[in-house]
mmCIF file of C-alpha atoms and ligand atoms in Angstrom:
data_model
loop_
_atom_site.group_PDB
_atom_site.id
_atom_site.type_symbol
_atom_site.label_atom_id
_atom_site.label_comp_id
_atom_site.label_asym_id
_atom_site.label_seq_id
_atom_site.Cartn_x
_atom_site.Cartn_y
_atom_site.Cartn_z
ATOM 1 C CA MET D 1 27.626 -5.258 50.318
ATOM 2 C CA LYS D 2 25.228 -7.822 48.424
ATOM 3 C CA ARG D 3 22.005 -8.428 50.173
ATOM 4 C CA GLY D 4 21.895 -11.767 50.834
ATOM 5 C CA ALA D 5 24.865 -11.376 52.938
ATOM 6 C CA THR D 6 23.263 -8.794 54.846
ATOM 7 C CA ILE D 7 20.419 -10.843 55.480
ATOM 8 C CA VAL D 8 22.413 -13.440 57.087
ATOM 9 C CA ALA D 9 24.427 -10.734 58.912
ATOM 10 C CA MET D 10 21.233 -9.700 60.278
ATOM 11 C CA GLY D 11 20.361 -13.491 61.628
ATOM 12 C CA LEU D 12 23.766 -13.608 63.033
ATOM 13 C CA PHE D 13 23.508 -10.412 65.138
ATOM 14 C CA SER D 14 19.887 -11.303 66.178
ATOM 15 C CA PHE D 15 21.565 -14.551 67.446
ATOM 16 C CA LEU D 16 24.056 -12.359 69.376
ATOM 17 C CA ALA D 17 21.499 -9.732 70.518
ATOM 18 C CA LEU D 18 19.349 -12.304 72.227
ATOM 19 C CA ALA D 19 22.502 -14.225 73.376
ATOM 20 C CA GLY D 20 21.727 -12.915 77.308
ATOM 21 C CA LEU D 21 23.312 -15.749 78.951
ATOM 22 C CA ILE D 22 27.283 -16.180 78.968
ATOM 23 C CA ALA D 23 28.229 -19.030 81.305
ATOM 24 C CA CYS D 24 31.823 -19.637 81.167
ATOM 25 C CA LYS D 25 33.715 -21.488 83.748
ATOM 26 C CA ASP D 26 37.394 -19.267 84.517
ATOM 27 C CA GLU D 27 39.636 -21.697 86.064
ATOM 28 C CA LYS D 28 41.941 -19.289 86.853
ATOM 29 C CA ALA D 29 39.390 -17.353 89.452
ATOM 30 C CA GLY D 30 38.690 -20.756 90.561
ATOM 31 C CA LEU D 31 34.881 -19.888 90.019
ATOM 32 C CA PRO D 32 32.936 -22.238 87.907
ATOM 33 C CA GLU D 33 29.280 -21.139 87.119
ATOM 34 C CA PRO D 34 27.140 -24.138 86.857
ATOM 35 C CA SER D 35 26.050 -25.171 83.644
ATOM 36 C CA VAL D 36 22.823 -24.040 82.186
ATOM 37 C CA ALA D 37 22.736 -26.996 79.632
ATOM 38 C CA GLY D 38 20.439 -29.924 80.513
ATOM 39 C CA GLU D 39 22.105 -33.170 82.072
ATOM 40 C CA PRO D 40 23.768 -34.886 79.092
ATOM 41 C CA ALA D 41 22.102 -38.070 77.844
ATOM 42 C CA GLU D 42 24.603 -40.952 78.034
ATOM 43 C CA GLY D 43 27.210 -40.969 75.000
ATOM 44 C CA GLU D 44 26.833 -37.825 74.811
ATOM 45 C CA THR D 45 28.685 -34.531 76.473
ATOM 46 C CA ALA D 46 27.025 -31.312 77.842
ATOM 47 C CA MET D 47 27.564 -27.731 75.816
ATOM 48 C CA ASP D 48 30.126 -25.926 78.015
ATOM 49 C CA ILE D 49 32.518 -23.446 77.469
ATOM 50 C CA GLN D 50 35.833 -23.055 79.846
ATOM 51 C CA LYS D 51 38.596 -20.489 79.815
ATOM 52 C CA ARG D 52 42.257 -21.651 80.403
ATOM 53 C CA PRO D 53 45.316 -20.363 80.573
ATOM 54 C CA PHE D 54 47.628 -21.001 77.535
ATOM 55 C CA GLY D 55 50.909 -19.209 78.486
ATOM 56 C CA ARG D 56 52.263 -15.703 78.348
ATOM 57 C CA THR D 57 54.041 -13.802 75.454
ATOM 58 C CA PRO D 58 57.835 -12.473 75.485
ATOM 59 C CA ASP D 59 56.044 -8.880 76.390
ATOM 60 C CA GLY D 60 54.429 -10.332 78.957
ATOM 61 C CA THR D 61 50.745 -10.634 77.809
ATOM 62 C CA ASP D 62 48.853 -13.824 79.138
ATOM 63 C CA ILE D 63 46.956 -15.562 76.330
ATOM 64 C CA GLU D 64 43.748 -17.637 77.228
ATOM 65 C CA VAL D 65 42.273 -20.414 75.262
ATOM 66 C CA TYR D 66 38.305 -21.454 75.253
ATOM 67 C CA ALA D 67 37.327 -24.867 75.384
ATOM 68 C CA LEU D 68 33.858 -25.260 73.688
ATOM 69 C CA THR D 69 31.980 -28.018 73.455
ATOM 70 C CA THR D 70 28.550 -29.210 72.382
ATOM 71 C CA ASP D 71 25.823 -32.012 73.226
ATOM 72 C CA LYS D 72 26.902 -33.439 69.930
ATOM 73 C CA GLY D 73 30.776 -34.332 71.054
ATOM 74 C CA LEU D 74 32.014 -31.455 68.781
ATOM 75 C CA LYS D 75 34.904 -30.023 70.620
ATOM 76 C CA ALA D 76 37.149 -26.506 69.931
ATOM 77 C CA ARG D 77 39.791 -25.157 71.301
ATOM 78 C CA VAL D 78 40.181 -21.006 70.610
ATOM 79 C CA MET D 79 43.024 -18.835 71.731
ATOM 80 C CA THR D 80 43.109 -15.006 72.126
ATOM 81 C CA TYR D 81 46.863 -14.948 70.147
ATOM 82 C CA GLY D 82 45.919 -15.199 66.673
ATOM 83 C CA ALA D 83 42.429 -15.357 67.201
ATOM 84 C CA THR D 84 43.400 -19.205 66.560
ATOM 85 C CA LEU D 85 41.715 -22.109 66.280
ATOM 86 C CA VAL D 86 43.928 -24.657 68.490
ATOM 87 C CA SER D 87 42.315 -28.043 68.431
ATOM 88 C CA LEU D 88 39.089 -29.126 66.714
ATOM 89 C CA GLU D 89 37.913 -32.648 67.797
ATOM 90 C CA VAL D 90 35.338 -34.466 65.573
ATOM 91 C CA PRO D 91 33.560 -38.019 66.234
ATOM 92 C CA ASP D 92 33.897 -40.272 63.080
ATOM 93 C CA GLY D 93 31.010 -42.955 62.266
ATOM 94 C CA ALA D 94 32.561 -45.630 64.746
ATOM 95 C CA GLY D 95 32.210 -43.104 67.476
ATOM 96 C CA ARG D 96 35.953 -42.420 67.480
ATOM 97 C CA THR D 97 37.311 -38.881 68.016
ATOM 98 C CA ASP D 98 40.457 -37.119 66.267
ATOM 99 C CA ASP D 99 41.826 -33.480 66.373
ATOM 100 C CA ILE D 100 41.273 -32.430 62.931
ATOM 101 C CA VAL D 101 43.159 -29.673 62.958
ATOM 102 C CA LEU D 102 47.285 -28.960 62.453
ATOM 103 C CA GLY D 103 49.028 -27.262 65.396
ATOM 104 C CA TYR D 104 51.139 -27.368 68.333
ATOM 105 C CA ASP D 105 50.391 -28.526 72.315
ATOM 106 C CA ALA D 106 51.747 -24.936 73.427
ATOM 107 C CA LEU D 107 51.731 -21.488 72.547
ATOM 108 C CA ASP D 108 55.204 -21.304 72.350
ATOM 109 C CA GLY D 109 55.420 -23.312 68.780
ATOM 110 C CA TYR D 110 52.793 -20.826 67.277
ATOM 111 C CA MET D 111 55.083 -17.830 68.620
ATOM 112 C CA LYS D 112 58.407 -19.169 67.066
ATOM 113 C CA SER D 113 57.054 -20.922 64.065
ATOM 114 C CA SER D 114 53.818 -21.616 62.553
ATOM 115 C CA PRO D 115 52.614 -21.571 59.042
ATOM 116 C CA TYR D 116 49.464 -19.593 59.802
ATOM 117 C CA PHE D 117 47.819 -23.063 61.916
ATOM 118 C CA GLY D 118 44.402 -22.281 62.617
ATOM 119 C CA SER D 119 44.742 -18.696 62.747
ATOM 120 C CA ILE D 120 42.882 -15.757 61.716
ATOM 121 C CA VAL D 121 44.474 -13.953 58.660
ATOM 122 C CA GLY D 122 44.194 -10.418 57.557
ATOM 123 C CA ARG D 123 44.106 -7.337 56.936
ATOM 124 C CA TYR D 124 44.209 -8.972 53.517
ATOM 125 C CA GLY D 125 44.254 -12.891 53.265
ATOM 126 C CA ASN D 126 46.930 -14.188 50.534
ATOM 127 C CA ARG D 127 49.453 -12.379 48.398
ATOM 128 C CA ILE D 128 49.188 -8.247 47.045
ATOM 129 C CA ALA D 129 51.996 -7.947 44.272
ATOM 130 C CA LYS D 130 54.896 -6.149 45.308
ATOM 131 C CA GLY D 131 52.781 -5.002 48.618
ATOM 132 C CA ARG D 132 51.311 -2.365 46.246
ATOM 133 C CA PHE D 133 48.470 -0.987 45.304
ATOM 134 C CA ALA D 134 46.831 2.492 44.362
ATOM 135 C CA LEU D 135 43.395 3.487 46.227
ATOM 136 C CA ASP D 136 41.644 6.936 45.382
ATOM 137 C CA GLY D 137 44.531 7.674 43.555
ATOM 138 C CA VAL D 138 47.062 7.648 46.468
ATOM 139 C CA ALA D 139 50.043 4.778 46.183
ATOM 140 C CA TYR D 140 50.252 2.562 49.245
ATOM 141 C CA GLN D 141 52.926 0.200 49.902
ATOM 142 C CA LEU D 142 52.709 -2.599 52.593
ATOM 143 C CA ALA D 143 55.173 -4.916 54.373
ATOM 144 C CA THR D 144 56.331 -7.427 51.959
ATOM 145 C CA ASN D 145 57.155 -10.878 53.357
ATOM 146 C CA ASN D 146 57.016 -13.137 50.775
ATOM 147 C CA GLY D 147 59.439 -12.384 48.646
ATOM 148 C CA GLU D 148 59.130 -9.341 46.931
ATOM 149 C CA ASN D 149 55.189 -9.881 47.542
ATOM 150 C CA HIS D 150 52.660 -9.241 50.749
ATOM 151 C CA LEU D 151 51.280 -12.267 52.218
ATOM 152 C CA HIS D 152 48.785 -12.709 54.878
ATOM 153 C CA GLY D 153 48.700 -9.506 56.213
ATOM 154 C CA GLY D 154 52.466 -8.451 56.124
ATOM 155 C CA ILE D 155 55.160 -9.415 58.901
ATOM 156 C CA LYS D 156 52.894 -9.000 62.051
ATOM 157 C CA GLY D 157 49.438 -10.016 60.617
ATOM 158 C CA PHE D 158 46.130 -10.782 62.453
ATOM 159 C CA ASP D 159 47.647 -14.171 63.166
ATOM 160 C CA LYS D 160 50.357 -12.584 65.481
ATOM 161 C CA VAL D 161 48.216 -10.163 67.550
ATOM 162 C CA VAL D 162 46.434 -10.998 70.531
ATOM 163 C CA TRP D 163 43.193 -10.648 70.443
ATOM 164 C CA LYS D 164 39.850 -9.787 73.040
ATOM 165 C CA ALA D 165 37.996 -12.374 73.819
ATOM 166 C CA GLU D 166 34.517 -12.736 75.175
ATOM 167 C CA PRO D 167 32.445 -16.020 75.776
ATOM 168 C CA MET D 168 29.159 -16.579 74.171
ATOM 169 C CA ARG D 169 26.494 -18.786 74.750
ATOM 170 C CA GLU D 170 22.988 -19.570 73.368
ATOM 171 C CA ALA D 171 20.225 -22.545 72.997
ATOM 172 C CA GLY D 172 21.971 -25.148 70.840
ATOM 173 C CA ALA D 173 25.629 -23.173 70.405
ATOM 174 C CA VAL D 174 28.461 -21.942 72.047
ATOM 175 C CA GLY D 175 31.328 -19.626 70.812
ATOM 176 C CA VAL D 176 34.130 -16.679 71.721
ATOM 177 C CA LYS D 177 33.398 -13.406 70.082
ATOM 178 C CA PHE D 178 37.327 -12.027 69.398
ATOM 179 C CA GLY D 179 38.108 -8.370 68.630
ATOM 180 C CA TYR D 180 41.085 -6.526 67.448
ATOM 181 C CA VAL D 181 41.670 -2.801 66.416
ATOM 182 C CA SER D 182 44.159 -3.050 63.816
ATOM 183 C CA LYS D 183 46.061 0.838 63.801
ATOM 184 C CA ASP D 184 45.972 3.240 60.657
ATOM 185 C CA ASP D 185 49.456 2.548 58.727
ATOM 186 C CA GLU D 186 49.965 -1.279 60.622
ATOM 187 C CA GLU D 187 51.807 -3.112 57.838
ATOM 188 C CA GLY D 188 51.478 -0.296 55.489
ATOM 189 C CA TYR D 189 47.579 -0.117 55.086
ATOM 190 C CA PRO D 190 45.313 3.069 55.275
ATOM 191 C CA GLY D 191 42.911 3.817 58.389
ATOM 192 C CA ASN D 192 42.114 1.830 61.953
ATOM 193 C CA LEU D 193 40.174 -0.879 61.578
ATOM 194 C CA ALA D 194 37.973 -2.754 63.915
ATOM 195 C CA VAL D 195 37.541 -6.596 63.552
ATOM 196 C CA THR D 196 35.003 -8.645 65.169
ATOM 197 C CA VAL D 197 35.701 -12.958 64.594
ATOM 198 C CA ILE D 198 33.219 -15.031 65.498
ATOM 199 C CA TYR D 199 33.813 -18.476 66.503
ATOM 200 C CA SER D 200 30.773 -20.718 67.427
ATOM 201 C CA LEU D 201 29.986 -24.534 67.688
ATOM 202 C CA THR D 202 26.501 -25.519 67.068
ATOM 203 C CA ASN D 203 24.811 -28.665 68.158
ATOM 204 C CA ASP D 204 24.205 -29.260 64.401
ATOM 205 C CA ASN D 205 27.890 -30.222 64.358
ATOM 206 C CA GLU D 206 28.982 -26.877 62.827
ATOM 207 C CA LEU D 207 31.670 -24.692 63.354
ATOM 208 C CA LYS D 208 30.998 -21.421 62.045
ATOM 209 C CA ILE D 209 33.250 -18.551 61.664
ATOM 210 C CA SER D 210 31.757 -14.895 61.209
ATOM 211 C CA TYR D 211 33.391 -11.808 60.432
ATOM 212 C CA GLU D 212 32.566 -8.127 60.415
ATOM 213 C CA ALA D 213 34.992 -4.779 60.123
ATOM 214 C CA THR D 214 34.633 -1.090 59.866
ATOM 215 C CA ALA D 215 37.465 1.580 58.549
ATOM 216 C CA ASP D 216 38.000 5.229 58.751
ATOM 217 C CA LYS D 217 39.535 5.206 55.919
ATOM 218 C CA ALA D 218 39.152 3.468 52.807
ATOM 219 C CA THR D 219 41.272 0.042 52.773
ATOM 220 C CA PRO D 220 41.431 -3.427 51.092
ATOM 221 C CA VAL D 221 40.080 -6.043 53.735
ATOM 222 C CA ASN D 222 40.216 -9.644 53.025
ATOM 223 C CA LEU D 223 39.872 -12.202 56.030
ATOM 224 C CA THR D 224 40.054 -15.638 56.416
ATOM 225 C CA HIS D 225 40.738 -18.641 58.337
ATOM 226 C CA HIS D 226 43.713 -20.705 57.751
ATOM 227 C CA SER D 227 43.244 -24.156 59.607
ATOM 228 C CA TYR D 228 45.135 -27.063 58.104
ATOM 229 C CA PHE D 229 42.668 -29.862 57.926
ATOM 230 C CA ASN D 230 43.627 -33.767 57.989
ATOM 231 C CA LEU D 231 40.143 -35.583 58.405
ATOM 232 C CA ALA D 232 41.833 -38.677 59.102
ATOM 233 C CA GLY D 233 43.222 -37.137 61.958
ATOM 234 C CA GLY D 234 47.098 -38.176 60.630
ATOM 235 C CA GLY D 235 49.333 -39.107 58.092
ATOM 236 C CA ASP D 236 49.195 -37.427 54.760
ATOM 237 C CA VAL D 237 46.002 -35.774 53.082
ATOM 238 C CA LEU D 238 46.290 -37.231 49.486
ATOM 239 C CA GLY D 239 43.406 -39.404 49.924
ATOM 240 C CA HIS D 240 41.101 -37.077 50.708
ATOM 241 C CA GLU D 241 38.494 -36.127 48.061
ATOM 242 C CA LEU D 242 37.318 -32.860 47.346
ATOM 243 C CA THR D 243 34.468 -31.366 45.620
ATOM 244 C CA ILE D 244 34.381 -28.294 44.658
ATOM 245 C CA TYR D 245 31.768 -25.837 43.266
ATOM 246 C CA ALA D 246 33.862 -24.170 41.243
ATOM 247 C CA ASP D 247 34.031 -24.147 37.205
ATOM 248 C CA ALA D 248 36.913 -21.722 37.362
ATOM 249 C CA TYR D 249 40.144 -20.451 39.002
ATOM 250 C CA THR D 250 42.204 -17.668 38.864
ATOM 251 C CA PRO D 251 45.813 -19.183 37.413
ATOM 252 C CA VAL D 252 49.310 -17.643 39.382
ATOM 253 C CA ASP D 253 52.633 -16.481 37.725
ATOM 254 C CA ALA D 254 56.054 -18.363 39.534
ATOM 255 C CA GLY D 255 55.228 -15.856 42.553
ATOM 256 C CA LEU D 256 51.935 -17.280 42.718
ATOM 257 C CA ILE D 257 49.908 -13.676 42.007
ATOM 258 C CA PRO D 258 46.716 -14.228 39.585
ATOM 259 C CA THR D 259 47.825 -13.269 35.969
ATOM 260 C CA GLY D 260 44.164 -11.808 35.908
ATOM 261 C CA GLU D 261 43.024 -14.530 33.937
ATOM 262 C CA ILE D 262 39.747 -16.687 35.080
ATOM 263 C CA ARG D 263 40.363 -19.887 33.471
ATOM 264 C CA LEU D 264 37.779 -23.066 33.232
ATOM 265 C CA VAL D 265 38.734 -25.864 35.260
ATOM 266 C CA ALA D 266 37.230 -28.165 32.885
ATOM 267 C CA ASP D 267 39.912 -30.718 31.566
ATOM 268 C CA SER D 268 42.636 -30.002 34.110
ATOM 269 C CA PRO D 269 43.594 -31.073 37.431
ATOM 270 C CA PHE D 270 41.520 -28.213 38.999
ATOM 271 C CA ASP D 271 38.493 -29.901 38.098
ATOM 272 C CA PHE D 272 36.927 -30.609 41.599
ATOM 273 C CA THR D 273 33.303 -30.288 40.049
ATOM 274 C CA THR D 274 32.863 -33.850 40.481
ATOM 275 C CA PRO D 275 34.852 -35.711 43.324
ATOM 276 C CA HIS D 276 38.388 -36.299 42.958
ATOM 277 C CA SER D 277 41.087 -37.227 45.492
ATOM 278 C CA ILE D 278 43.604 -34.286 46.069
ATOM 279 C CA GLY D 279 46.548 -36.866 45.008
ATOM 280 C CA GLU D 280 44.925 -38.088 41.970
ATOM 281 C CA ARG D 281 46.029 -35.289 39.653
ATOM 282 C CA ILE D 282 48.582 -33.250 41.729
ATOM 283 C CA ALA D 283 51.750 -34.456 39.867
ATOM 284 C CA ARG D 284 50.218 -32.351 37.098
ATOM 285 C CA VAL D 285 50.142 -29.336 39.118
ATOM 286 C CA GLU D 286 53.647 -27.827 39.782
ATOM 287 C CA GLY D 287 54.312 -27.123 43.090
ATOM 288 C CA GLY D 288 51.109 -28.888 44.214
ATOM 289 C CA TYR D 289 47.523 -27.123 44.587
ATOM 290 C CA ASP D 290 47.948 -23.422 45.814
ATOM 291 C CA HIS D 291 45.047 -21.920 43.864
ATOM 292 C CA ASN D 292 42.269 -19.378 44.213
ATOM 293 C CA PHE D 293 38.937 -21.500 42.830
ATOM 294 C CA VAL D 294 36.410 -19.137 41.697
ATOM 295 C CA LEU D 295 33.129 -20.064 43.633
ATOM 296 C CA ARG D 296 29.729 -20.917 41.411
ATOM 297 C CA SER D 297 27.730 -18.905 43.625
ATOM 298 C CA GLY D 298 29.644 -15.575 42.947
ATOM 299 C CA GLY D 299 29.559 -14.547 47.030
ATOM 300 C CA GLY D 300 27.292 -12.660 48.683
ATOM 301 C CA MET D 301 24.869 -15.286 49.622
ATOM 302 C CA MET D 302 25.610 -18.589 51.633
ATOM 303 C CA ALA D 303 26.472 -21.216 49.282
ATOM 304 C CA LEU D 304 28.050 -24.991 49.574
ATOM 305 C CA ALA D 305 31.764 -24.144 48.507
ATOM 306 C CA VAL D 306 33.305 -27.376 49.014
ATOM 307 C CA ARG D 307 32.647 -30.968 50.152
ATOM 308 C CA VAL D 308 35.522 -33.103 51.437
ATOM 309 C CA PHE D 309 35.253 -37.011 52.107
ATOM 310 C CA GLU D 310 37.977 -38.862 54.111
ATOM 311 C CA PRO D 311 37.387 -42.734 53.521
ATOM 312 C CA GLN D 312 39.311 -43.963 56.128
ATOM 313 C CA SER D 313 37.277 -42.300 58.916
ATOM 314 C CA GLY D 314 34.062 -41.559 56.934
ATOM 315 C CA ARG D 315 34.599 -38.078 57.716
ATOM 316 C CA ILE D 316 33.198 -35.982 55.424
ATOM 317 C CA MET D 317 33.472 -31.681 56.111
ATOM 318 C CA GLU D 318 31.214 -29.383 53.915
ATOM 319 C CA ILE D 319 32.525 -25.675 53.979
ATOM 320 C CA SER D 320 29.708 -22.827 52.731
ATOM 321 C CA THR D 321 30.074 -19.392 52.691
ATOM 322 C CA THR D 322 29.600 -15.756 51.484
ATOM 323 C CA GLU D 323 32.749 -15.009 49.644
ATOM 324 C CA PRO D 324 33.192 -15.511 46.114
ATOM 325 C CA GLY D 325 36.542 -17.011 46.368
ATOM 326 C CA LEU D 326 37.875 -20.090 47.891
ATOM 327 C CA GLN D 327 42.009 -20.907 48.435
ATOM 328 C CA PHE D 328 42.849 -24.438 48.028
ATOM 329 C CA TYR D 329 46.319 -25.071 49.551
ATOM 330 C CA SER D 330 47.689 -28.771 49.660
ATOM 331 C CA GLY D 331 50.368 -28.194 52.408
ATOM 332 C CA ASN D 332 52.894 -28.151 50.064
ATOM 333 C CA PHE D 333 55.501 -26.092 52.179
ATOM 334 C CA LEU D 334 55.211 -28.165 54.979
ATOM 335 C CA ASP D 335 58.442 -29.981 54.873
ATOM 336 C CA GLY D 336 58.862 -32.233 58.087
ATOM 337 C CA THR D 337 60.781 -29.706 60.008
ATOM 338 C CA ILE D 338 57.688 -28.678 62.165
ATOM 339 C CA SER D 339 56.826 -31.758 65.015
ATOM 340 C CA GLY D 340 53.383 -30.335 66.101
ATOM 341 C CA LYS D 341 50.819 -32.001 68.322
ATOM 342 C CA GLY D 342 52.067 -34.691 70.165
ATOM 343 C CA GLY D 343 55.730 -34.605 68.509
ATOM 344 C CA LYS D 344 53.969 -35.609 65.263
ATOM 345 C CA VAL D 345 56.458 -34.610 62.258
ATOM 346 C CA TYR D 346 54.496 -32.407 59.468
ATOM 347 C CA ASN D 347 55.809 -33.863 56.196
ATOM 348 C CA LYS D 348 54.560 -32.397 53.112
ATOM 349 C CA HIS D 349 50.829 -32.642 52.238
ATOM 350 C CA TYR D 350 50.152 -33.768 55.891
ATOM 351 C CA GLY D 351 47.423 -31.068 56.079
ATOM 352 C CA PHE D 352 45.441 -29.207 53.264
ATOM 353 C CA CYS D 353 43.281 -25.809 53.498
ATOM 354 C CA LEU D 354 40.448 -24.140 52.380
ATOM 355 C CA GLU D 355 40.315 -20.662 52.787
ATOM 356 C CA THR D 356 36.966 -18.891 52.002
ATOM 357 C CA GLN D 357 38.340 -15.433 50.485
ATOM 358 C CA HIS D 358 37.878 -12.862 48.285
ATOM 359 C CA PHE D 359 40.605 -13.187 45.136
ATOM 360 C CA PRO D 360 44.641 -12.883 45.841
ATOM 361 C CA ASP D 361 45.645 -9.335 44.650
ATOM 362 C CA SER D 362 42.323 -7.795 44.052
ATOM 363 C CA PRO D 363 43.403 -4.519 44.889
ATOM 364 C CA ASN D 364 45.487 -4.648 41.551
ATOM 365 C CA LYS D 365 42.937 -6.772 39.566
ATOM 366 C CA PRO D 366 39.713 -3.918 38.703
ATOM 367 C CA ASP D 367 37.994 -7.243 37.082
ATOM 368 C CA PHE D 368 38.084 -8.995 39.995
ATOM 369 C CA PRO D 369 35.589 -8.641 42.728
ATOM 370 C CA SER D 370 36.149 -5.714 44.803
ATOM 371 C CA THR D 371 38.019 -5.947 48.549
ATOM 372 C CA ILE D 372 37.638 -2.077 48.942
ATOM 373 C CA LEU D 373 36.056 -1.060 52.402
ATOM 374 C CA ARG D 374 35.195 2.457 52.725
ATOM 375 C CA PRO D 375 34.266 4.455 55.818
ATOM 376 C CA GLY D 376 30.341 3.961 56.718
ATOM 377 C CA ALA D 377 29.878 0.520 55.387
ATOM 378 C CA VAL D 378 30.662 -2.690 57.382
ATOM 379 C CA TYR D 379 32.489 -5.835 56.152
ATOM 380 C CA LYS D 380 30.650 -9.155 56.824
ATOM 381 C CA SER D 381 31.589 -12.390 55.827
ATOM 382 C CA LEU D 382 30.351 -15.667 56.960
ATOM 383 C CA THR D 383 31.673 -19.385 56.687
ATOM 384 C CA VAL D 384 30.291 -22.226 58.135
ATOM 385 C CA HIS D 385 32.201 -25.857 58.643
ATOM 386 C CA ARG D 386 29.496 -28.755 59.031
ATOM 387 C CA PHE D 387 30.543 -32.285 60.097
ATOM 388 C CA LEU D 388 29.160 -35.210 58.702
ATOM 389 C CA THR D 389 30.199 -39.062 58.735
ATOM 390 C CA ARG D 390 29.411 -41.679 55.943
HETATM 391 C C1 GLA R 401 48.292 -19.941 51.909
HETATM 392 C C2 GLA R 401 49.305 -19.359 50.743
HETATM 393 C C3 GLA R 401 50.300 -20.325 50.676
HETATM 394 C C4 GLA R 401 50.936 -20.521 52.109
HETATM 395 C C5 GLA R 401 50.347 -20.647 52.763
HETATM 396 C C6 GLA R 401 51.092 -20.718 54.128
HETATM 397 O O1 GLA R 401 47.572 -20.876 51.492
HETATM 398 O O2 GLA R 401 48.161 -19.841 49.466
HETATM 399 O O3 GLA R 401 51.030 -20.076 49.484
HETATM 400 O O4 GLA R 401 51.438 -19.080 51.883
HETATM 401 O O5 GLA R 401 49.221 -19.722 53.157
HETATM 402 O O6 GLA R 401 52.144 -21.239 54.343
#
C-alpha cells in the first residue's frame, strides 16, 4: 500500500469516526427523524437521507434504496442489491436537473438483465484470461462468464449480491456504508474477503466512492464502480468531450485481454491528453473504446484521472482516484434491447463507463501493478466524481 493512499484512507477513517450523528428516515417504520440540517435557503434543498423499500428478490430478501440529497441539489439513490447507484441527479448551468446515469426504474430490470448498470464490481473488475492464475505456486480456476474469460467477478459477482447498508451523516456530507463478505472459493477465489464500500455526496458537488477490503488468504482484488454516464441525460454520448490524464494505454487481443504491452497514446485515437469528443475518432477503434488507460499519476495518491464536458448541458464531471488505471468503455455492447428508466431505449453509445481500477488481467501480468491482497494488509481505494458547469 502506497503512502498517499493510506493517508487519504486515514482521512476518510477520521471522517467516519467523527460521523456521530446518523439521521435516517425509515419510511417503512413510519418514524421519520427530524433533519438536523438548517432550513434550506430559497432554491436549495436540505441535506437528507431517506430509506425506502425497492422490491424483493425471488428468494424473499427485501432490497432497500437510500435517497441522498445535498444542500446544493445533488441527489443520488443507492440500493443494497449490488451496492448499485440507481440514479444521480445533477443540476446543469441553467438550473435544470437530469439523471445522468443509465439504469432501471425497478429492481426487476437489474435482476433480469443488467450490463452492470451502476453497480460495484468485484472481486476482480474486468477480465482475467481464461479465469486462470497462479498465486504462491497454487493454480486457481475462476468461473468463466465472458467467452473463455472471467469478467467482473464471475457468474455471481458483487453486482449480484445483497449488501448490508448503514446510513451516514456528517457536516457537509451524507452517505451509505455498504458491507459484504465474500466467502472462500466464491466464484473460485481464494479466501474470505470482507469488503466495505462507502458512497457519499458532499456539498462540494461530489460523489465519493471509497473501498476497503481485508482477506484471510492471499487473493486478487480489484474493485470498481460501473455507472454508465450520460451528462446530457439522454441520446448518444458521442459529443461528450474527454480529457484523460494518461500517456499510455494497454492494447488488447480479440478477447479484450491486455497483450502486456504499455503503448503510448500519442498519434492515435487513444490520445485524450487534450480534449476530444468520444465520437471524433471512434470509427478508427475496432469495436469502439473498451480499454484501460495507464494514468499519469501511477496510482497510490489522489490525482485527476479524467475530465468530461458535455456541450449541450454545460455539465462537467471530473474523476480523481488513487487507482493507477481507468477503463474507458463507450457503451459498445448496448444495442437497443434494453428499455431503461422511463422506457428509454438504450442504443449503442447511449452511455459510457469510466471505471477506476488496476489493469485487467494483472494476476497474469507480472509487470502490471500488483492486485494481490495478503492477510494482515488492507486494500484501500478512493474515487471522487466532482460536478461542475460551464
Ligand atoms: C466493462 C468491460 C466491457 C463490458 C462492460 C459490460 O466495461 O470492459 O467489455 O464487458 O464492462 O458490458
